[in-house]
PDB file of C-alpha atoms in Angstrom:
ATOM      1  CA  MET A 260     -73.798  27.248 -76.303  1.00 59.00           C
ATOM      2  CA  SER A 261     -69.755  26.470 -75.058  1.00 63.00           C
ATOM      3  CA  LYS A 262     -71.528  28.958 -72.282  1.00 60.00           C
ATOM      4  CA  LEU A 263     -74.513  25.840 -71.912  1.00 61.00           C
ATOM      5  CA  LYS A 264     -72.106  23.514 -71.696  1.00 59.00           C
ATOM      6  CA  LEU A 265     -70.000  25.487 -68.961  1.00 63.00           C
ATOM      7  CA  PHE A 266     -73.462  26.041 -67.044  1.00 63.00           C
ATOM      8  CA  LEU A 267     -74.473  22.642 -67.345  1.00 62.00           C
ATOM      9  CA  VAL A 268     -71.009  20.804 -65.789  1.00 60.00           C
ATOM     10  CA  THR A 269     -71.640  23.638 -63.003  1.00 68.00           C
ATOM     11  CA  LEU A 270     -74.834  22.482 -62.602  1.00 61.00           C
ATOM     12  CA  LEU A 271     -73.270  17.963 -61.879  1.00 60.00           C
ATOM     13  CA  VAL A 272     -70.275  19.646 -60.348  1.00 57.00           C
ATOM     14  CA  LEU A 273     -72.945  21.103 -57.515  1.00 62.00           C
ATOM     15  CA  THR A 274     -75.245  18.145 -57.635  1.00 66.00           C
ATOM     16  CA  LEU A 275     -72.489  15.202 -57.173  1.00 58.00           C
ATOM     17  CA  LEU A 276     -70.526  17.507 -54.668  1.00 59.00           C
ATOM     18  CA  PRO A 277     -72.865  16.675 -51.405  1.00 61.00           C
ATOM     19  CA  LEU A 278     -73.549  13.058 -52.424  1.00 60.00           C
ATOM     20  CA  GLY A 279     -69.597  11.938 -52.212  1.00 59.00           C
ATOM     21  CA  VAL A 280     -68.880  13.825 -48.900  1.00 55.00           C
ATOM     22  CA  VAL A 281     -71.759  12.464 -47.288  1.00 54.00           C
ATOM     23  CA  ARG A 282     -70.559   9.349 -49.227  1.00 60.00           C
ATOM     24  CA  ALA A 283     -67.535   9.422 -47.055  1.00 56.00           C
ATOM     25  CA  GLN A 284     -68.766   9.421 -43.705  1.00 56.00           C
ATOM     26  CA  GLU A 285     -70.707   7.336 -44.383  1.00 57.00           C
ATOM     27  CA  GLU A 286     -68.139   4.777 -45.015  1.00 55.00           C
ATOM     28  CA  GLU A 287     -66.232   2.482 -41.522  1.00 56.00           C
ATOM     29  CA  VAL A 288     -62.118   3.640 -41.336  1.00 55.00           C
ATOM     30  CA  PRO A 289     -60.377  -0.176 -41.272  1.00 59.00           C
ATOM     31  CA  VAL A 290     -59.840  -1.822 -37.929  1.00 58.00           C
ATOM     32  CA  ASP A 291     -56.090  -2.822 -38.002  1.00 59.00           C
ATOM     33  CA  ASP A 292     -56.243  -6.229 -36.096  1.00 60.00           C
ATOM     34  CA  THR A 293     -52.124  -6.485 -35.960  1.00 58.00           C
ATOM     35  CA  PRO A 294     -51.234  -7.779 -33.171  1.00 55.00           C
ATOM     36  CA  ILE A 295     -49.680  -5.548 -30.782  1.00 53.00           C
ATOM     37  CA  LEU A 296     -45.848  -6.689 -29.176  1.00 52.00           C
ATOM     38  CA  TYR A 297     -44.484  -6.148 -25.758  1.00 50.00           C
ATOM     39  CA  GLN A 298     -40.747  -6.641 -25.052  1.00 51.00           C
ATOM     40  CA  ASP A 299     -40.703  -7.043 -21.763  1.00 52.00           C
ATOM     41  CA  PRO A 300     -37.169  -4.366 -21.640  1.00 54.00           C
ATOM     42  CA  THR A 301     -35.320  -5.813 -18.452  1.00 57.00           C
ATOM     43  CA  THR A 302     -35.381 -10.063 -20.412  1.00 57.00           C
ATOM     44  CA  ASP A 303     -33.485 -11.522 -24.088  1.00 57.00           C
ATOM     45  CA  GLU A 304     -36.220 -13.349 -24.553  1.00 57.00           C
ATOM     46  CA  ALA A 305     -38.509 -13.545 -27.517  1.00 53.00           C
ATOM     47  CA  PRO A 306     -42.042 -11.134 -27.053  1.00 52.00           C
ATOM     48  CA  ASP A 307     -45.027 -12.325 -26.204  1.00 52.00           C
ATOM     49  CA  GLU A 308     -47.888 -11.043 -28.453  1.00 49.00           C
ATOM     50  CA  TYR A 309     -51.110  -9.351 -26.448  1.00 48.00           C
ATOM     51  CA  MET A 310     -53.709  -7.929 -28.733  1.00 48.00           C
ATOM     52  CA  TYR A 311     -54.804  -4.444 -27.398  1.00 48.00           C
ATOM     53  CA  THR A 312     -58.749  -3.479 -28.081  1.00 49.00           C
ATOM     54  CA  THR A 313     -61.818  -2.523 -26.756  1.00 49.00           C
ATOM     55  CA  ASP A 314     -64.004  -5.192 -27.069  1.00 51.00           C
ATOM     56  CA  GLU A 315     -65.361  -7.341 -25.563  1.00 54.00           C
ATOM     57  CA  GLY A 316     -63.941 -10.471 -24.706  1.00 53.00           C
ATOM     58  CA  THR A 317     -60.112  -9.286 -24.871  1.00 52.00           C
ATOM     59  CA  ASP A 318     -56.892 -11.310 -23.464  1.00 53.00           C
ATOM     60  CA  TRP A 319     -55.859  -8.280 -21.704  1.00 54.00           C
ATOM     61  CA  ASP A 320     -52.076  -7.785 -20.506  1.00 53.00           C
ATOM     62  CA  TRP A 321     -53.077  -8.295 -16.651  1.00 54.00           C
ATOM     63  CA  GLU A 322     -48.794  -8.901 -16.694  1.00 52.00           C
ATOM     64  CA  TRP A 323     -48.120  -4.930 -16.743  1.00 52.00           C
ATOM     65  CA  ASP A 324     -48.556  -3.857 -13.300  1.00 50.00           C
ATOM     66  CA  TYR A 325     -47.836  -0.217 -14.757  1.00 46.00           C
ATOM     67  CA  ASP A 326     -50.344   0.855 -16.489  1.00 51.00           C
ATOM     68  CA  THR A 327     -51.199   4.330 -15.043  1.00 55.00           C
ATOM     69  CA  ALA A 328     -49.406   7.226 -14.529  1.00 53.00           C
ATOM     70  CA  ASP A 329     -49.796   6.657 -10.380  1.00 54.00           C
ATOM     71  CA  ASP A 330     -48.737   3.510 -10.590  1.00 54.00           C
ATOM     72  CA  LEU A 331     -46.130   4.196 -11.859  1.00 51.00           C
ATOM     73  CA  LEU A 332     -44.845   6.569  -9.847  1.00 52.00           C
ATOM     74  CA  TYR A 333     -45.705   4.789  -7.058  1.00 53.00           C
ATOM     75  CA  THR A 334     -43.941   2.119  -7.867  1.00 56.00           C
ATOM     76  CA  THR A 335     -40.695   4.484  -8.756  1.00 58.00           C
ATOM     77  CA  GLN A 336     -41.478   5.576  -5.105  1.00 57.00           C
ATOM     78  CA  GLY A 337     -40.980   2.100  -3.114  1.00 58.00           C
ATOM     79  CA  GLN A 338     -37.328   0.808  -6.049  1.00 64.00           C
ATOM     80  CA  ASP A 339     -35.777   4.592  -4.768  1.00 66.00           C
ATOM     81  CA  ALA A 340     -37.160   3.555  -0.774  1.00 69.00           C
ATOM     82  CA  ALA A 341     -35.465   0.385  -1.068  1.00 71.00           C
ATOM     83  CA  ASP A 342     -32.093   2.281  -2.573  1.00 74.00           C
ATOM     84  CA  VAL A 343     -32.456   4.580  -0.342  1.00 71.00           C
ATOM     85  CA  ALA A 344     -32.737   2.252   2.822  1.00 73.00           C
ATOM     86  CA  ALA A 345     -29.995  -0.140   0.592  1.00 75.00           C
ATOM     87  CA  GLY A 346     -27.358   2.118   0.971  1.00 77.00           C
ATOM     88  CA  LEU A 347     -27.847   3.126   4.178  1.00 77.00           C
ATOM     89  CA  LEU A 348     -27.540  -0.713   4.570  1.00 77.00           C
ATOM     90  CA  GLY A 349     -24.721  -0.031   3.278  1.00 78.00           C
ATOM     91  CA  ALA A 350     -23.491   3.015   5.004  1.00 81.00           C
ATOM     92  CA  GLY A 351     -23.752   1.245   8.228  1.00 79.00           C
ATOM     93  CA  PHE A 352     -21.841  -2.193   7.309  1.00 76.00           C
ATOM     94  CA  MET A 353     -18.956  -0.097   6.968  1.00 84.00           C
ATOM     95  CA  ALA A 354     -18.974   2.772   9.455  1.00 84.00           C
ATOM     96  CA  LEU A 355     -19.662   0.146  11.968  1.00 83.00           C
ATOM     97  CA  PHE A 356     -15.939  -2.252  10.658  1.00 80.00           C
ATOM     98  CA  ALA A 357     -14.367   1.444   9.911  1.00 86.00           C
ATOM     99  CA  GLY A 358     -14.818   1.970  13.702  1.00 86.00           C
ATOM    100  CA  VAL A 359     -14.224  -2.081  14.686  1.00 86.00           C
ATOM    101  CA  TYR A 360     -11.627  -1.862  12.203  1.00 86.00           C
ATOM    102  CA  MET A 361     -10.050   1.558  14.669  1.00 90.00           C
ATOM    103  CA  LEU A 362     -10.802   0.284  18.226  1.00 89.00           C
ATOM    104  CA  PHE A 363      -8.736  -2.567  17.303  1.00 86.00           C
ATOM    105  CA  ALA A 364      -5.892   0.176  16.521  1.00 89.00           C
ATOM    106  CA  ILE A 365      -5.925   1.065  19.446  1.00 92.00           C
ATOM    107  CA  VAL A 366      -6.410  -0.528  21.676  1.00 90.00           C
ATOM    108  CA  PHE A 367      -3.433  -3.186  19.828  1.00 89.00           C
ATOM    109  CA  GLY A 368      -1.080   0.234  19.927  1.00 91.00           C
ATOM    110  CA  LEU A 369      -1.708   1.209  22.860  1.00 93.00           C
ATOM    111  CA  GLY A 370      -1.036  -2.259  24.744  1.00 93.00           C
ATOM    112  CA  GLY A 371       2.223  -3.006  22.417  1.00 93.00           C
ATOM    113  CA  TYR A 372       3.404   0.739  23.166  1.00 94.00           C
ATOM    114  CA  ILE A 373       2.983   0.266  26.773  1.00 95.00           C
ATOM    115  CA  PHE A 374       5.158  -3.709  26.580  1.00 96.00           C
ATOM    116  CA  SER A 375       7.966  -1.983  24.172  1.00 95.00           C
ATOM    117  CA  ALA A 376       8.656   0.415  27.333  1.00 95.00           C
ATOM    118  CA  LEU A 377       8.493  -2.219  29.756  1.00 96.00           C
ATOM    119  CA  ALA A 378      10.952  -4.080  28.355  1.00 96.00           C
ATOM    120  CA  LEU A 379      13.030  -1.125  27.609  1.00 95.00           C
ATOM    121  CA  MET A 380      13.171   0.133  31.087  1.00 95.00           C
ATOM    122  CA  LYS A 381      13.637  -2.699  32.266  1.00 95.00           C
ATOM    123  CA  ILE A 382      16.430  -3.637  29.698  1.00 95.00           C
ATOM    124  CA  GLY A 383      18.207  -0.358  30.627  1.00 94.00           C
ATOM    125  CA  LYS A 384      17.768  -0.790  34.403  1.00 94.00           C
ATOM    126  CA  GLU A 385      19.614  -4.279  34.035  1.00 92.00           C
ATOM    127  CA  MET A 386      22.309  -2.256  31.763  1.00 92.00           C
ATOM    128  CA  GLY A 387      22.603   0.013  33.951  1.00 92.00           C
ATOM    129  CA  TYR A 388      20.974   2.967  32.480  1.00 93.00           C
ATOM    130  CA  GLU A 389      20.845   6.397  34.492  1.00 92.00           C
ATOM    131  CA  ASN A 390      17.201   6.660  33.354  1.00 93.00           C
ATOM    132  CA  PRO A 391      15.771   4.125  32.549  1.00 94.00           C
ATOM    133  CA  TRP A 392      12.053   6.392  32.591  1.00 95.00           C
ATOM    134  CA  PHE A 393      13.723   7.698  29.050  1.00 95.00           C
ATOM    135  CA  ALA A 394      10.971   4.334  27.938  1.00 95.00           C
ATOM    136  CA  TRP A 395       7.941   5.865  28.518  1.00 95.00           C
ATOM    137  CA  ILE A 396       8.081   9.236  26.532  1.00 94.00           C
ATOM    138  CA  PRO A 397       8.718   9.552  22.679  1.00 93.00           C
ATOM    139  CA  ILE A 398      12.330  10.592  21.571  1.00 93.00           C
ATOM    140  CA  LEU A 399      13.767  10.381  24.519  1.00 95.00           C
ATOM    141  CA  ASN A 400      13.167   6.218  24.493  1.00 95.00           C
ATOM    142  CA  SER A 401      14.828   6.185  20.816  1.00 95.00           C
ATOM    143  CA  ILE A 402      17.793   7.964  22.776  1.00 95.00           C
ATOM    144  CA  MET A 403      17.951   5.849  25.045  1.00 96.00           C
ATOM    145  CA  MET A 404      18.021   3.010  22.887  1.00 95.00           C
ATOM    146  CA  LEU A 405      20.808   4.418  20.645  1.00 95.00           C
ATOM    147  CA  GLN A 406      23.231   4.660  23.577  1.00 95.00           C
ATOM    148  CA  LEU A 407      22.162   1.618  25.828  1.00 95.00           C
ATOM    149  CA  GLY A 408      22.877   0.485  21.560  1.00 94.00           C
ATOM    150  CA  GLY A 409      26.574   1.902  21.579  1.00 94.00           C
ATOM    151  CA  GLN A 410      25.869   5.040  19.085  1.00 95.00           C
ATOM    152  CA  ASN A 411      25.158   8.214  19.031  1.00 95.00           C
ATOM    153  CA  PRO A 412      21.726   9.612  19.174  1.00 94.00           C
ATOM    154  CA  TRP A 413      22.809  12.983  18.402  1.00 95.00           C
ATOM    155  CA  LEU A 414      22.567  11.313  14.622  1.00 94.00           C
ATOM    156  CA  LEU A 415      18.729  10.949  15.702  1.00 94.00           C
ATOM    157  CA  LEU A 416      18.638  14.365  13.726  1.00 94.00           C
ATOM    158  CA  LEU A 417      18.932  13.047  10.325  1.00 93.00           C
ATOM    159  CA  LEU A 418      15.353  12.617  10.056  1.00 92.00           C
ATOM    160  CA  LEU A 419      15.121  15.961   9.355  1.00 93.00           C
ATOM    161  CA  ILE A 420      16.476  15.155   5.995  1.00 92.00           C
ATOM    162  CA  PRO A 421      13.688  14.039   3.527  1.00 90.00           C
ATOM    163  CA  GLY A 422      13.325  10.591   2.516  1.00 86.00           C
ATOM    164  CA  ILE A 423      17.231   9.369   2.970  1.00 93.00           C
ATOM    165  CA  GLY A 424      17.369  10.962   6.843  1.00 93.00           C
ATOM    166  CA  ALA A 425      14.696   8.700   8.584  1.00 93.00           C
ATOM    167  CA  PHE A 426      15.875   5.053   5.934  1.00 94.00           C
ATOM    168  CA  ILE A 427      19.671   5.977   8.068  1.00 94.00           C
ATOM    169  CA  VAL A 428      18.408   6.104  11.391  1.00 95.00           C
ATOM    170  CA  MET A 429      16.433   3.427  10.668  1.00 94.00           C
ATOM    171  CA  ILE A 430      19.037   1.346   9.375  1.00 95.00           C
ATOM    172  CA  ILE A 431      21.296   3.079  12.809  1.00 95.00           C
ATOM    173  CA  SER A 432      18.575   2.087  14.922  1.00 95.00           C
ATOM    174  CA  ILE A 433      19.060  -1.253  13.565  1.00 95.00           C
ATOM    175  CA  ILE A 434      22.397  -1.601  14.473  1.00 95.00           C
ATOM    176  CA  ALA A 435      22.038  -0.564  17.894  1.00 96.00           C
ATOM    177  CA  LEU A 436      19.491  -3.131  18.367  1.00 96.00           C
ATOM    178  CA  ALA A 437      22.082  -5.538  17.826  1.00 96.00           C
ATOM    179  CA  ASN A 438      24.224  -4.301  19.889  1.00 96.00           C
ATOM    180  CA  ILE A 439      21.909  -4.599  22.956  1.00 96.00           C
ATOM    181  CA  THR A 440      21.338  -8.586  21.858  1.00 95.00           C
ATOM    182  CA  GLU A 441      24.347  -8.972  21.438  1.00 94.00           C
ATOM    183  CA  LYS A 442      25.605  -7.290  24.935  1.00 93.00           C
ATOM    184  CA  ARG A 443      22.102  -9.353  27.393  1.00 93.00           C
ATOM    185  CA  GLY A 444      24.298 -13.023  25.258  1.00 92.00           C
ATOM    186  CA  TYR A 445      22.690 -13.433  21.985  1.00 93.00           C
ATOM    187  CA  GLU A 446      23.808 -13.791  18.556  1.00 93.00           C
ATOM    188  CA  LYS A 447      23.515 -10.744  16.623  1.00 93.00           C
ATOM    189  CA  LEU A 448      21.892 -12.086  14.276  1.00 93.00           C
ATOM    190  CA  LEU A 449      18.349 -12.446  16.083  1.00 94.00           C
ATOM    191  CA  VAL A 450      17.138  -8.860  15.971  1.00 94.00           C
ATOM    192  CA  LEU A 451      15.857  -9.764  12.312  1.00 93.00           C
ATOM    193  CA  LEU A 452      13.431 -10.881  14.298  1.00 93.00           C
ATOM    194  CA  ILE A 453      11.918  -7.817  13.960  1.00 92.00           C
ATOM    195  CA  LEU A 454      11.705  -8.245  10.036  1.00 91.00           C
ATOM    196  CA  ILE A 455       8.868 -10.856  10.521  1.00 92.00           C
ATOM    197  CA  PRO A 456       5.564  -9.324  12.504  1.00 87.00           C
ATOM    198  CA  PHE A 457       5.375  -9.845  16.157  1.00 90.00           C
ATOM    199  CA  GLY A 458       8.741 -10.028  15.991  1.00 92.00           C
ATOM    200  CA  MET A 459       9.250  -7.020  17.624  1.00 93.00           C
ATOM    201  CA  PHE A 460       7.990  -7.876  20.483  1.00 94.00           C
ATOM    202  CA  VAL A 461       9.545 -11.205  21.151  1.00 94.00           C
ATOM    203  CA  LEU A 462      12.987  -9.514  20.984  1.00 95.00           C
ATOM    204  CA  LEU A 463      11.844  -7.148  23.327  1.00 94.00           C
ATOM    205  CA  TYR A 464      10.380  -9.848  25.131  1.00 94.00           C
ATOM    206  CA  LEU A 465      13.868 -11.984  24.876  1.00 94.00           C
ATOM    207  CA  LEU A 466      15.619  -9.437  25.940  1.00 94.00           C
ATOM    208  CA  ALA A 467      14.281  -7.441  28.954  1.00 94.00           C
ATOM    209  CA  TRP A 468      13.145 -11.386  31.236  1.00 94.00           C
ATOM    210  CA  LYS A 469      15.506 -13.729  29.684  1.00 89.00           C
ATOM    211  CA  PRO A 470      19.175 -12.484  28.805  1.00 89.00           C
ATOM    212  CA  LYS A 471      21.558 -15.610  29.063  1.00 85.00           C
ATOM    213  CA  SER A 472      24.456 -12.824  29.964  1.00 78.00           C
ATOM    214  CA  ASN A 473      24.304  -8.326  31.543  1.00 70.00           C
ATOM    215  CA  THR A 474      26.546  -6.376  30.248  1.00 66.00           C
ATOM    216  CA  SER A 475      26.178  -2.828  31.380  1.00 61.00           C
ATOM    217  CA  THR A 476      26.548   0.283  30.793  1.00 53.00           C
ATOM    218  CA  PRO A 477      28.116   3.174  30.965  1.00 53.00           C
ATOM    219  CA  LYS A 478      25.629   5.532  32.633  1.00 54.00           C
ATOM    220  CA  VAL A 479      25.252   8.168  30.138  1.00 49.00           C
ATOM    221  CA  GLU A 480      25.128  11.325  32.576  1.00 47.00           C
ATOM    222  CA  SER A 481      23.428  14.968  31.598  1.00 39.00           C
ATOM    223  CA  THR A 482      25.778  16.740  33.831  1.00 35.00           C
ATOM    224  CA  PRO A 483      27.218  20.756  33.343  1.00 38.00           C
ATOM    225  CA  ALA A 484      29.175  22.312  31.446  1.00 37.00           C
ATOM    226  CA  GLN A 485      32.440  22.496  33.822  1.00 40.00           C
ATOM    227  CA  GLU A 486      33.766  26.452  34.577  1.00 42.00           C
ATOM    228  CA  THR A 487      37.136  27.046  33.180  1.00 41.00           C
ATOM    229  CA  THR A 488      39.667  29.224  35.729  1.00 44.00           C
ATOM    230  CA  PRO A 489      41.839  31.469  33.659  1.00 43.00           C
ATOM    231  CA  THR A 490      45.388  31.376  34.122  1.00 43.00           C
ATOM    232  CA  MET A 491      47.753  33.862  35.378  1.00 42.00           C
TER     233      MET A 491
END
């Protein structure tokens, strides 16, 4: 009896199983009609609803330009080219600005040096300095100015002292220039013009071409050391 029941159950399972499989294949998969939301990454606005289905008459999202990988690659290359062009344009403007600035600095620096040399040479000639051409040579023009201002030119060696040496030499040079200003008939305080932009050129112009008086400076000559004759 038990064997008969087992046989009937097995027969029933084998009969109904194929019918269930066929029924499952015939059933349609439910379609999700929920619209897809598209969020524009370049804005914070609320997303708009766009439906993406294969049915006819669907309102496609024609505002989306990069629907394919080729379009995305083409657009990326275009953006890269635009970025490179903008970078080159910016670099060109920077190079042009740097070139104009450098040209202005060279012209202004050279013109200022020539004017200062001419003024110092004229001052030296009128004050009886032996070698007024020193005004054109670096270092020698500093020696000339210190001598015209009654200062020891050996003080320039203080520049060898790091830091404070340059500050001391600057103070000594201002004192020498103040003495020259006084010798040319002006008040010593006029030397404060050097604290104003382009004031140094104004001061040199007044001392060289508009002096109120002229006090000569004893000539500084480079004479060889005197030979000593031994006495008996």
